[in-house]
Coordinates of C-alpha atoms in Angstrom, one line a residue:
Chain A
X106 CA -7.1 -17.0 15.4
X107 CA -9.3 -16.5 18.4
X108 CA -6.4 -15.2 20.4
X109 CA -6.3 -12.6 17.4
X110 CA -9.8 -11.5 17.7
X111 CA -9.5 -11.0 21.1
X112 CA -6.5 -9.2 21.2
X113 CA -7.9 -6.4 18.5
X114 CA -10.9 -5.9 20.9
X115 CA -8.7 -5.4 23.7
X116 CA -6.6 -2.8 21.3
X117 CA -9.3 -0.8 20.4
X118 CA -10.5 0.3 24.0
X119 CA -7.5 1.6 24.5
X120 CA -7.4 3.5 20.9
X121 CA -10.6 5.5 21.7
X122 CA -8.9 6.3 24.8
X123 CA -5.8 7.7 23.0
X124 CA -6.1 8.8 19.7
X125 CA -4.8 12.2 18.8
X126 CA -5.8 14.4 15.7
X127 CA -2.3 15.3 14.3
X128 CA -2.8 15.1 10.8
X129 CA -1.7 18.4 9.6
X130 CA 1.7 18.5 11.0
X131 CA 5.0 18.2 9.1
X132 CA 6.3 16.0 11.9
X133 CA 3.7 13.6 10.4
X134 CA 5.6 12.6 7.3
X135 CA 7.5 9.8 6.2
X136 CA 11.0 10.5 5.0
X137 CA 13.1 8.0 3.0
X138 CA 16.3 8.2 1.2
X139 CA 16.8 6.8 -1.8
X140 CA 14.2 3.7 -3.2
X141 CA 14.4 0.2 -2.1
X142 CA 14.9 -1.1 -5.4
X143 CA 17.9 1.0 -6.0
X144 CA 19.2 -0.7 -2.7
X145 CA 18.6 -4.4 -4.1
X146 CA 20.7 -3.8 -6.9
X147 CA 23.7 -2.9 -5.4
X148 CA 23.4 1.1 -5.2
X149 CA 25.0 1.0 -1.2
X150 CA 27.2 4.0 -1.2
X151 CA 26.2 6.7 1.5
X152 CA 23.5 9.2 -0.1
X153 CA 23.0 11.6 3.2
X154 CA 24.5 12.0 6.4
X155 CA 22.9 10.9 9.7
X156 CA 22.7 14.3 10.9
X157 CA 20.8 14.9 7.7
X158 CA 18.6 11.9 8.1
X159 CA 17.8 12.8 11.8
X160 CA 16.6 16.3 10.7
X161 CA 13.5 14.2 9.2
X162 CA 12.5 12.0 12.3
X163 CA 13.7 9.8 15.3
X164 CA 12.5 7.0 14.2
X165 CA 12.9 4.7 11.7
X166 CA 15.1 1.9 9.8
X167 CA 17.5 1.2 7.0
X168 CA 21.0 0.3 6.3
X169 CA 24.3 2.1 6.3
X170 CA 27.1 2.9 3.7
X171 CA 28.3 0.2 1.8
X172 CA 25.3 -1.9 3.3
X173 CA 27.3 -2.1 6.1
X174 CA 24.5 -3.4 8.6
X175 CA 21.4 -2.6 9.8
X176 CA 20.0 0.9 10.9
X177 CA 17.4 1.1 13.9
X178 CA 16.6 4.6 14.4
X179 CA 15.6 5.3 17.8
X180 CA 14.3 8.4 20.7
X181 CA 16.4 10.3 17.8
X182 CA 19.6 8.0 17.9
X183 CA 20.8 6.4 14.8
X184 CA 22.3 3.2 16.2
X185 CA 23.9 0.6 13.9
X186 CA 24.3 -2.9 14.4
X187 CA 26.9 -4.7 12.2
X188 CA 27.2 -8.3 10.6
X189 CA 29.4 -9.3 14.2
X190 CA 26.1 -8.7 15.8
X191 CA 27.2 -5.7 18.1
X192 CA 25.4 -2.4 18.1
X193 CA 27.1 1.0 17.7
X194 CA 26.2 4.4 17.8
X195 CA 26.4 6.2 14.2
X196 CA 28.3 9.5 14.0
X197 CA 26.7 12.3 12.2
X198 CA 28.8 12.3 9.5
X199 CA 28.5 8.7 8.6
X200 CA 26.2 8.7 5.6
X201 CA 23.1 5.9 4.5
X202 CA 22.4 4.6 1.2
X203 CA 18.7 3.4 2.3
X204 CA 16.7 4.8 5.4
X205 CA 13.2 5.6 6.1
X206 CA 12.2 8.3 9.2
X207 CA 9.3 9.6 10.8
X208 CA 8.7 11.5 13.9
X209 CA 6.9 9.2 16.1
X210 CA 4.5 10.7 18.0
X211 CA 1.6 7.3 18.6
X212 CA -2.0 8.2 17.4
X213 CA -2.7 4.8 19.1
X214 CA -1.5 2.5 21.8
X215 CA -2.5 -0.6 23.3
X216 CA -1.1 -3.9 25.6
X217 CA 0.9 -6.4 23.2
X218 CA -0.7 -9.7 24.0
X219 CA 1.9 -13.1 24.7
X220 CA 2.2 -15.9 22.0
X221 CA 2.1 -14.3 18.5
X222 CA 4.6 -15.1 16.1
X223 CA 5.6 -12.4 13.5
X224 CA 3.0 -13.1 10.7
X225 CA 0.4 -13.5 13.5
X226 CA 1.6 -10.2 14.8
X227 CA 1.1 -8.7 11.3
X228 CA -2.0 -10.4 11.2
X229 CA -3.6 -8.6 14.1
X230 CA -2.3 -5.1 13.4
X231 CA -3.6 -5.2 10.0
X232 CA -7.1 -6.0 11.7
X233 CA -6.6 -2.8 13.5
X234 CA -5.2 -0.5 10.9
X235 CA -7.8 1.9 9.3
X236 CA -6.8 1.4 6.7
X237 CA -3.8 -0.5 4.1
X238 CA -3.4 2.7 2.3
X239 CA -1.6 4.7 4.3
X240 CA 1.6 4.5 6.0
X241 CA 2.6 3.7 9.6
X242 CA 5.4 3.5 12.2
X243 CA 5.2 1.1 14.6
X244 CA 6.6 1.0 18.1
X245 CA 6.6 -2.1 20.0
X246 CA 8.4 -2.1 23.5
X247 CA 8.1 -5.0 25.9
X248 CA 9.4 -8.4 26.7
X249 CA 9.5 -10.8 23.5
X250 CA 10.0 -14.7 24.4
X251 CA 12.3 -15.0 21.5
X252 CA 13.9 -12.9 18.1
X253 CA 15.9 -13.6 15.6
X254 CA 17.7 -11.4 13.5
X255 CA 19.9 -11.0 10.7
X256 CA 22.1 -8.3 9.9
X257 CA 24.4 -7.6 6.5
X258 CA 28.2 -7.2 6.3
X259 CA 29.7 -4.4 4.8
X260 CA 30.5 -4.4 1.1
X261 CA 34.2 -3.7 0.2
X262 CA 34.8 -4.0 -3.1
X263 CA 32.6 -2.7 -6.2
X264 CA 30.9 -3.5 -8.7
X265 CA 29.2 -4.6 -5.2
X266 CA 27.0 -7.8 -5.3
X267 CA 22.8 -7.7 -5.4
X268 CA 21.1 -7.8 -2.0
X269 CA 19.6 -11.1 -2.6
X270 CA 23.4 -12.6 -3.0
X271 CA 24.5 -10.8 -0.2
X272 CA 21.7 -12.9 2.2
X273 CA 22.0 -16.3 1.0
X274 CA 25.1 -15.6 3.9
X275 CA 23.3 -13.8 6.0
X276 CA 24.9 -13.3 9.7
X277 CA 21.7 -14.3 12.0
X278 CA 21.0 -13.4 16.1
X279 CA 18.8 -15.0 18.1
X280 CA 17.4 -14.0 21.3
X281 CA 15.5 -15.6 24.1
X282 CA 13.8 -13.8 27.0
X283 CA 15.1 -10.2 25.8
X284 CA 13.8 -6.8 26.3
X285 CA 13.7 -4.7 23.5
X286 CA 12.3 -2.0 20.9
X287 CA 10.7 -3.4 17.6
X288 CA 11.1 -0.5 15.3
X289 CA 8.5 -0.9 12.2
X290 CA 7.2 0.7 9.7
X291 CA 4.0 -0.4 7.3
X292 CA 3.9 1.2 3.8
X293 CA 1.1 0.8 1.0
X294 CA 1.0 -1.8 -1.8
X295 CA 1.4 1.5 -4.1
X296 CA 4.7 2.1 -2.9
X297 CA 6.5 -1.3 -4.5
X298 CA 9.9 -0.4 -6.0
X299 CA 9.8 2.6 -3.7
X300 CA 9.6 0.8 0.2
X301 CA 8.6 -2.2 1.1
X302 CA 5.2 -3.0 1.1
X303 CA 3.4 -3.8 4.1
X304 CA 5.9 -4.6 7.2
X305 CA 9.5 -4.0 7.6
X306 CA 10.1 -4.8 11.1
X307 CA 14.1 -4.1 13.1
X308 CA 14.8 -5.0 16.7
X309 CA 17.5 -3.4 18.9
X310 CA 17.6 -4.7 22.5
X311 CA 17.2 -2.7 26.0
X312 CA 20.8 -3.1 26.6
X313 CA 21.8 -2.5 23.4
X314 CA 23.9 -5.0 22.9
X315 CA 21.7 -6.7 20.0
X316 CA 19.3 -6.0 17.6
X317 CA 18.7 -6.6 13.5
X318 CA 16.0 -7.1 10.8
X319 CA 13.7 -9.0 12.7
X320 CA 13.5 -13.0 10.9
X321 CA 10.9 -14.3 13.5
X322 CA 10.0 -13.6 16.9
X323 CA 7.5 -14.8 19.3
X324 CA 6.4 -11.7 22.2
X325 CA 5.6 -11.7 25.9
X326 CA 4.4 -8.9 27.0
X327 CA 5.0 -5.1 26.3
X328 CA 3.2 -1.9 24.7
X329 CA 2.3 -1.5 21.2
X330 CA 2.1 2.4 19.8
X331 CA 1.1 3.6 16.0
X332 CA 1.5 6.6 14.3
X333 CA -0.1 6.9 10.8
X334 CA 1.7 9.2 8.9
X335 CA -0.6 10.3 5.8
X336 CA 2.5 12.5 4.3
X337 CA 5.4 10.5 2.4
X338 CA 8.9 12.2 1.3
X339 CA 11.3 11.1 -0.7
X340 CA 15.4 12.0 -1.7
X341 CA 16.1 10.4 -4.7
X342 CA 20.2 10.2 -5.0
X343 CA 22.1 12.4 -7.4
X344 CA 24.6 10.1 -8.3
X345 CA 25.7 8.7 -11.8
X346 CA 25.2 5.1 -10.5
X347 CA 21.1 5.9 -9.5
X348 CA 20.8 8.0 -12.5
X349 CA 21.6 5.0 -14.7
X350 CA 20.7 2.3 -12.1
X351 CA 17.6 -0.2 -13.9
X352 CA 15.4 -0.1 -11.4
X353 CA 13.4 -2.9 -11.8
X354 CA 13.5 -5.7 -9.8
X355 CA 11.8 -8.7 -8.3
X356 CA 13.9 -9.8 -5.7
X357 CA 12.4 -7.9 -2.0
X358 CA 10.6 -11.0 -0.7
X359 CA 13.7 -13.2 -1.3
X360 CA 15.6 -10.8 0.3
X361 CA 13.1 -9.4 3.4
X362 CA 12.2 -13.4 4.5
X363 CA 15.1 -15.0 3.4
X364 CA 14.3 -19.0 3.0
X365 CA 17.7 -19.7 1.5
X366 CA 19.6 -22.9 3.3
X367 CA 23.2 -21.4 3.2
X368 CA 23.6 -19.1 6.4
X369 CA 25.8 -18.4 9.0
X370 CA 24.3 -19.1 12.8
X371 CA 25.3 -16.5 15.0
X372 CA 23.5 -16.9 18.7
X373 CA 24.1 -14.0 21.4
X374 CA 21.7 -15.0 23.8
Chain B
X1386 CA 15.3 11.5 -36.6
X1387 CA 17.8 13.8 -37.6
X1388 CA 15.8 16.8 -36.5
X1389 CA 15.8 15.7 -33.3
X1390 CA 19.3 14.7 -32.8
X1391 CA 20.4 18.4 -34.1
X1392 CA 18.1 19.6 -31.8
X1393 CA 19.3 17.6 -28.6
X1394 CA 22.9 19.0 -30.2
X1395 CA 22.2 22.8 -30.3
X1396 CA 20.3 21.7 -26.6
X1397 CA 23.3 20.6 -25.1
X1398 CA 25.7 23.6 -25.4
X1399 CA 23.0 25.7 -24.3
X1400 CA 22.4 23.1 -21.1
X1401 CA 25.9 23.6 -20.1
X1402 CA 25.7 27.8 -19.8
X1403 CA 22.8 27.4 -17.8
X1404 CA 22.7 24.7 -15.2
X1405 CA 22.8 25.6 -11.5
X1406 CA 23.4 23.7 -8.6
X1407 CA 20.3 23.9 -6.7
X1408 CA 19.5 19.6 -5.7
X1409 CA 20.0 20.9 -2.0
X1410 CA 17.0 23.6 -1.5
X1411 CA 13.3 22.1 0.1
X1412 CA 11.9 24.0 -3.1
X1413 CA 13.2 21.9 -5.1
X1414 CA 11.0 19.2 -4.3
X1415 CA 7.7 17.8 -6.5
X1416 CA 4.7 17.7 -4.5
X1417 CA 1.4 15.8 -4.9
X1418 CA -1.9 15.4 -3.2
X1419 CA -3.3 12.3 -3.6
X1420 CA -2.4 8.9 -6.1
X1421 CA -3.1 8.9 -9.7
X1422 CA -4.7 5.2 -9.0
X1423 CA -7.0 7.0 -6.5
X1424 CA -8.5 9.5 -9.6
X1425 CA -9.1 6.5 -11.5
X1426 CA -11.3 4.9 -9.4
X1427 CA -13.1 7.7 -8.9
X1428 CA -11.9 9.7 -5.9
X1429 CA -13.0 13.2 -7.1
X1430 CA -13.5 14.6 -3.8
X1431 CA -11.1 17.7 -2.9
X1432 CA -8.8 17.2 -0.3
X1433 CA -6.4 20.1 -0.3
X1434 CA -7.4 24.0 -1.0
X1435 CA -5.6 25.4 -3.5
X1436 CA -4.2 28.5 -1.1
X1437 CA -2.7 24.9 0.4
X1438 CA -1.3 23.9 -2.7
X1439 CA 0.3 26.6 -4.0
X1440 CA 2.5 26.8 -0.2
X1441 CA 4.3 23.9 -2.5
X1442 CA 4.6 25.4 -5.8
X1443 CA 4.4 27.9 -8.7
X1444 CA 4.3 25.4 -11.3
X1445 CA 2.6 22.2 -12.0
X1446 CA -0.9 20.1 -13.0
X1447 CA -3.6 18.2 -11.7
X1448 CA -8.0 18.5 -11.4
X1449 CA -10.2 20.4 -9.0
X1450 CA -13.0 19.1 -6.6
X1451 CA -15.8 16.8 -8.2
X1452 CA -13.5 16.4 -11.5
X1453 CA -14.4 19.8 -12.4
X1454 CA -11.9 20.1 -16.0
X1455 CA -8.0 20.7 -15.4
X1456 CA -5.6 22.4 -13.5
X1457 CA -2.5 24.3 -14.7
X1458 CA -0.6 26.1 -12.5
X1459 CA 1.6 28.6 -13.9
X1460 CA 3.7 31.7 -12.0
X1461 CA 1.9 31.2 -9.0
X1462 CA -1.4 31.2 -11.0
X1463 CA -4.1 28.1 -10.7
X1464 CA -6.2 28.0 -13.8
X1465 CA -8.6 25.5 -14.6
X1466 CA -10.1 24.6 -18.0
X1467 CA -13.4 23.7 -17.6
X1468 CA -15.0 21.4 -19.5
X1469 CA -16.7 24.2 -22.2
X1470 CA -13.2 25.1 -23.0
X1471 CA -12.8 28.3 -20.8
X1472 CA -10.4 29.4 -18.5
X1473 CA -11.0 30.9 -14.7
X1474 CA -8.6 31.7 -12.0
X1475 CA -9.4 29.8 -9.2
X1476 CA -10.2 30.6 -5.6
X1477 CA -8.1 29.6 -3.0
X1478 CA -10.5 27.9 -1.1
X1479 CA -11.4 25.7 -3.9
X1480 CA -9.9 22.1 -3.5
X1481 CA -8.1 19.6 -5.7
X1482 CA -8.3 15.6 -5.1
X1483 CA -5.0 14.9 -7.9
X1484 CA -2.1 17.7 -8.2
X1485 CA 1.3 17.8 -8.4
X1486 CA 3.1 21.1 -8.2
X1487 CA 6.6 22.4 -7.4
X1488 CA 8.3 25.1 -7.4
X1489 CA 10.2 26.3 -10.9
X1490 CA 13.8 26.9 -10.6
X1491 CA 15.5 25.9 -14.3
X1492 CA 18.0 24.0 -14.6
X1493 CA 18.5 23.5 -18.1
X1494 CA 16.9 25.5 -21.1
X1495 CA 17.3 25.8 -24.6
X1496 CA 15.0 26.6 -28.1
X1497 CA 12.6 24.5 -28.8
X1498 CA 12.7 23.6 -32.7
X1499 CA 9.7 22.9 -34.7
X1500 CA 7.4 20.6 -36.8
X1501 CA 7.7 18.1 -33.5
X1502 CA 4.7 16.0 -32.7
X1503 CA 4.4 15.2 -29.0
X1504 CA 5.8 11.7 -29.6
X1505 CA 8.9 13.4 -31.0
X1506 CA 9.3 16.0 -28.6
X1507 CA 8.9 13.5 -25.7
X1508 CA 11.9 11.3 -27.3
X1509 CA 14.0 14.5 -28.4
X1510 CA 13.7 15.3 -24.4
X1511 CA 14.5 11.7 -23.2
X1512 CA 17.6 11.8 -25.0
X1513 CA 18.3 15.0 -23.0
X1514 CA 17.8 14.5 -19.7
X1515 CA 19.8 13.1 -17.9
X1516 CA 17.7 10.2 -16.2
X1517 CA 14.7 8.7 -16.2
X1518 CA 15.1 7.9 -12.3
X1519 CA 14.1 11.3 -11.0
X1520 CA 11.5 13.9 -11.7
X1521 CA 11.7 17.0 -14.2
X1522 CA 9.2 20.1 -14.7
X1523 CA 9.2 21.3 -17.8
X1524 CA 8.0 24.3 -19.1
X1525 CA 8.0 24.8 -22.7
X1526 CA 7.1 28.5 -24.1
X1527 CA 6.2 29.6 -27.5
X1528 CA 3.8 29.4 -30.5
X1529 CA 2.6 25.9 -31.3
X1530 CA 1.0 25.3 -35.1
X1531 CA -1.5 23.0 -33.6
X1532 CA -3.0 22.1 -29.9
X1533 CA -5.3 19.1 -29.0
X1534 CA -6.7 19.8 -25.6
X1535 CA -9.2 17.7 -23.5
X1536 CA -11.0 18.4 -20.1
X1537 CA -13.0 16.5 -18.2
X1538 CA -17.1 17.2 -17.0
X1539 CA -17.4 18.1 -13.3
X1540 CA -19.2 14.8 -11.6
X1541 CA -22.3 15.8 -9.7
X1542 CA -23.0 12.5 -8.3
X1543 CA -22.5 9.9 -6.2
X1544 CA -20.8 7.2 -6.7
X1545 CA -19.0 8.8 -9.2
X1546 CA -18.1 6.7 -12.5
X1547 CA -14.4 5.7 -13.0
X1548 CA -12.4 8.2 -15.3
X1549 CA -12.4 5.7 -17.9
X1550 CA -15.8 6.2 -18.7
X1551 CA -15.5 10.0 -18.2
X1552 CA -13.2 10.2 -20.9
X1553 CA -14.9 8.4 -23.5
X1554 CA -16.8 11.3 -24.4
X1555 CA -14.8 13.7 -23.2
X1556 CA -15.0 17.6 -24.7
X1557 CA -11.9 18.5 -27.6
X1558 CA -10.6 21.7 -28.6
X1559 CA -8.4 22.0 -31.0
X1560 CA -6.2 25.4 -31.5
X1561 CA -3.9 26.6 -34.1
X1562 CA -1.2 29.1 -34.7
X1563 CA -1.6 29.4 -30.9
X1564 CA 0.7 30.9 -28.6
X1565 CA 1.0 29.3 -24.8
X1566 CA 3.2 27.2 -22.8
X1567 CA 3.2 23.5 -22.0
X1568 CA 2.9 22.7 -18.5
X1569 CA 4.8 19.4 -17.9
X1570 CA 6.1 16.8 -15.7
X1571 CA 7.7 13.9 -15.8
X1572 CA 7.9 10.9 -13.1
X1573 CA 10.0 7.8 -13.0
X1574 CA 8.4 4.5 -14.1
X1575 CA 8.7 3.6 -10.3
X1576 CA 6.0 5.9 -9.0
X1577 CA 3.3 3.9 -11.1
X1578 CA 0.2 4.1 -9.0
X1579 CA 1.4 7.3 -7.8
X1580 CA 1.7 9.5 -10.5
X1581 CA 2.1 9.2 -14.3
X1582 CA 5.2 7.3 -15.3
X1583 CA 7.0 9.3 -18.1
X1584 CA 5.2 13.0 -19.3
X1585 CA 1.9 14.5 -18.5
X1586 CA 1.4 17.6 -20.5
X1587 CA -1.2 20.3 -19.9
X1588 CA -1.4 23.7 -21.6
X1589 CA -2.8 26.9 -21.5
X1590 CA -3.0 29.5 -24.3
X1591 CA -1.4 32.6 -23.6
X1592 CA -4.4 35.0 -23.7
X1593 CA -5.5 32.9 -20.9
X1594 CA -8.6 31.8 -23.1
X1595 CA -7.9 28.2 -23.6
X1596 CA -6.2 25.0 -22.6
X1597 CA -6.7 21.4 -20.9
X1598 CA -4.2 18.3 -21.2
X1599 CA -2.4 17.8 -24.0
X1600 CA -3.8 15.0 -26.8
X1601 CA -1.5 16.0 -29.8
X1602 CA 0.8 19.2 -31.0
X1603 CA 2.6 20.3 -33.7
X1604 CA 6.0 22.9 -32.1
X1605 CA 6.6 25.8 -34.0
X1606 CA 9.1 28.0 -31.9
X1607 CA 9.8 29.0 -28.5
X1608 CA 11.4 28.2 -25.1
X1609 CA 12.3 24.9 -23.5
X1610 CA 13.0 25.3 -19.5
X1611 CA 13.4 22.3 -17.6
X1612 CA 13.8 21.5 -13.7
X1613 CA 15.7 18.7 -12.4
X1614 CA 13.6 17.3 -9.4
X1615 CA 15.3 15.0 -6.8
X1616 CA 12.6 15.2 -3.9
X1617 CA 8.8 13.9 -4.1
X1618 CA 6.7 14.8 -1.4
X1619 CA 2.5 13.0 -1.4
X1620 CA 0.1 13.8 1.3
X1621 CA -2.3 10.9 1.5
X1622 CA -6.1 11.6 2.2
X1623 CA -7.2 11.4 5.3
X1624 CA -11.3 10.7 4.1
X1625 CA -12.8 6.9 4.6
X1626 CA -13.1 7.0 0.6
X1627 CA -9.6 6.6 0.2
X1628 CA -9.2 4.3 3.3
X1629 CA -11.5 2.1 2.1
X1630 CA -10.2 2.2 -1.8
X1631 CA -8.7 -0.9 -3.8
X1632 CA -6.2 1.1 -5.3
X1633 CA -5.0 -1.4 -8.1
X1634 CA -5.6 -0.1 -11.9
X1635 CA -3.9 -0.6 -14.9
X1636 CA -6.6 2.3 -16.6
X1637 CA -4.0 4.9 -16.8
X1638 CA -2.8 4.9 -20.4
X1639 CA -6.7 4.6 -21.7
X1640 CA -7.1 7.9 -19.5
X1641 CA -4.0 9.8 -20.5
X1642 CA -3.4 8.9 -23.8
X1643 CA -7.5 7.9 -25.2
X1644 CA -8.4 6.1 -28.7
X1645 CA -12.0 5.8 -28.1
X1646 CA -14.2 6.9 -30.9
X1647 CA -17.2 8.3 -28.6
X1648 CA -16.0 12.0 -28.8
X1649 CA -17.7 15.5 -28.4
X1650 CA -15.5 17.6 -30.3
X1651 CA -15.8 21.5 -29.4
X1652 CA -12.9 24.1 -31.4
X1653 CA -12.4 27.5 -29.7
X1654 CA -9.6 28.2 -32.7

């Protein structure tokens, strides 16, 4: 806790040092496709194209057609890293069912202190945040002790199965001593149903050769940036499955921190 | 019951002449300033001019700076209904804290039949549209046999009471054998907190003399135009009110839809 407090005073030096006033700008907006809801019942097929998606920021996270995997969205590259664990670059034409971009240009930065796990993490940027209302996209580059990911394997056959099925088998990744990119984004309480609320944190390695929805983690060293985006879009799907899709649903915590006891251990590094 | 299933019959054939394919265009996109949770709190402040506004629409609803009565805007117009029952044009510097506007491009349109309450027309257009998962304008043309209209009192201070209060003895009008059209949206029971789930209807007479949002009506004839909305677009408010807000209420349906007993009642017709 006291590590905490000191870390935010640290942090907030640095923020009167940097902060920008770029509130007006379009490039400050939030741009998702489809809701997350619609995504934890099953809805996975491709909505819009990555060269689409890219249009609306270079930076971001979701999932790919057919749920195949996990999207980090990165310096304007959609890169894709599957349920084997290996990274790929997405084509343009390749389509997501789920993704949420911003262009990320940092209203704040600051030095990521060693030693914090991911709710201790979450802890300290929400003591720095102005404010839980609004949106943000999080950049965290550095050196992380450890990480462990999961990722989700394509679905091949519908009627597909929920999301919350699908990670009771989760493929998982961990990581020790690896330099990498968290990619984050932090959305209002207001938006359940819609994104997830609070933090949604990926992780794609400097090598790119790894990377995932990030499980746990425990960081080193590295540079924290955030941009809070005040503007939010939205691209609901026009597809008979959303348009009679029940959209109500309980199921994100189960599915975001998985605590099931039936998984499949994966370790690249 | 019957009247309304003929209706949605004689709807349908007229559905299928008119319906364009226009889910691709930016325009087509509903856009809001603010939370509905944040106006029932009490955020009244302005945060967008309406020259602003109107960038994002022709058509759509919402309040003015301090609370001051209700917004329609119609063809490109903003009117406001203040709360003595009048109507003014108003200025684009002027600001809204709650609006939602887009621009009108029908999809569908059709007659609207009469001797329909607002329950009844709300069901006779749920069995219409084709999903309650995205957003629809509607704008509904003609001569009603009977208008209930509220606005609100602009608030002069500080801090301002919750708009549950407001409306207890909020001003009436009622109008009959009134011509005007029906300003209306409709949101998906997913954006609660955001906006309204299901319709929000406001109205303004056609000699531009009355209006406010919509308590109770009785159809008589007229048009039915209706605009199938796949994008949502909210700018956020950048002012330490909204920062610091707990944005949790479950107030909404006493606001919109209000049984209290504790009425002025004021008839222009």
């Amino acid at each position: 806790m006291n590590r905490t407090f000191r870390w935010v005073g640290t942090f907030t030096l640095c923020l009167l040092l940097t902060q920008t006033p770029v509130w007006a700008q379009s490039r400050e907006s939030l741009y998702q496709v489809s809701t997350i809801n619609a995504l934890l019942i099953g809805l996975y097929d491709g909505e819009t194209t990555f060269t689409d998606l890219l249009r609306h920021g270079d930076f971001g996270l979701g999932t790919v057609d057919q749920l195949d995997g996990e999207l980090i969205v990165l310096d304007g590259v959609a890169y894709h890293v599957t349920a084997d664990g290996a990274v790929h670059q997405l084509p343009g034409e390749q389509t997501t069912p789920f993704a949420a971009v911003t262009f990320f240009e940092p209203d704040l930065s600051g030095a990521l202190p060693a030693g914090m796990s991911l709710p201790e993490l979450q802890q300290a940027l929400d003591l720095l945040l102005p404010s839980p209302n609004i949106f943000y996209a999080i950049k965290i580059t550095g050196t992380f002790a450890y990480v462990k990911t999961r990722s989700v394997p394509k679905q091949e056959n519908k009627p597909y199965p929920i999301l919350s099925e699908i990670v009771k088998t989760q493929p998982e990744f961990e990581f020790n001593s690896i330099q990498g990119t968290l990619v984050a984004l932090r959305a209002p309480q207001f938006v359940e149903g819609i994104n997830v609320p609070g933090y949604h944190f990926h992780f794609l390695t400097h090598d790119l050769r790894g990377g995932g929805h990030v499980l746990e983690l425990e960081t080193l060293s590295g540079q924290v940036e955030i941009d809070l985006t005040h503007q939010f879009e939205m691209l609901l799907p026009n597809s008979q499955d959303f348009y009679e899709a029940d959209l109500r649903s309980d199921d994100l915590d189960e599915v975001e921190n998985p605590k099931s006891t039936l998984r499949l251990y994966s370790t690249i590094k």
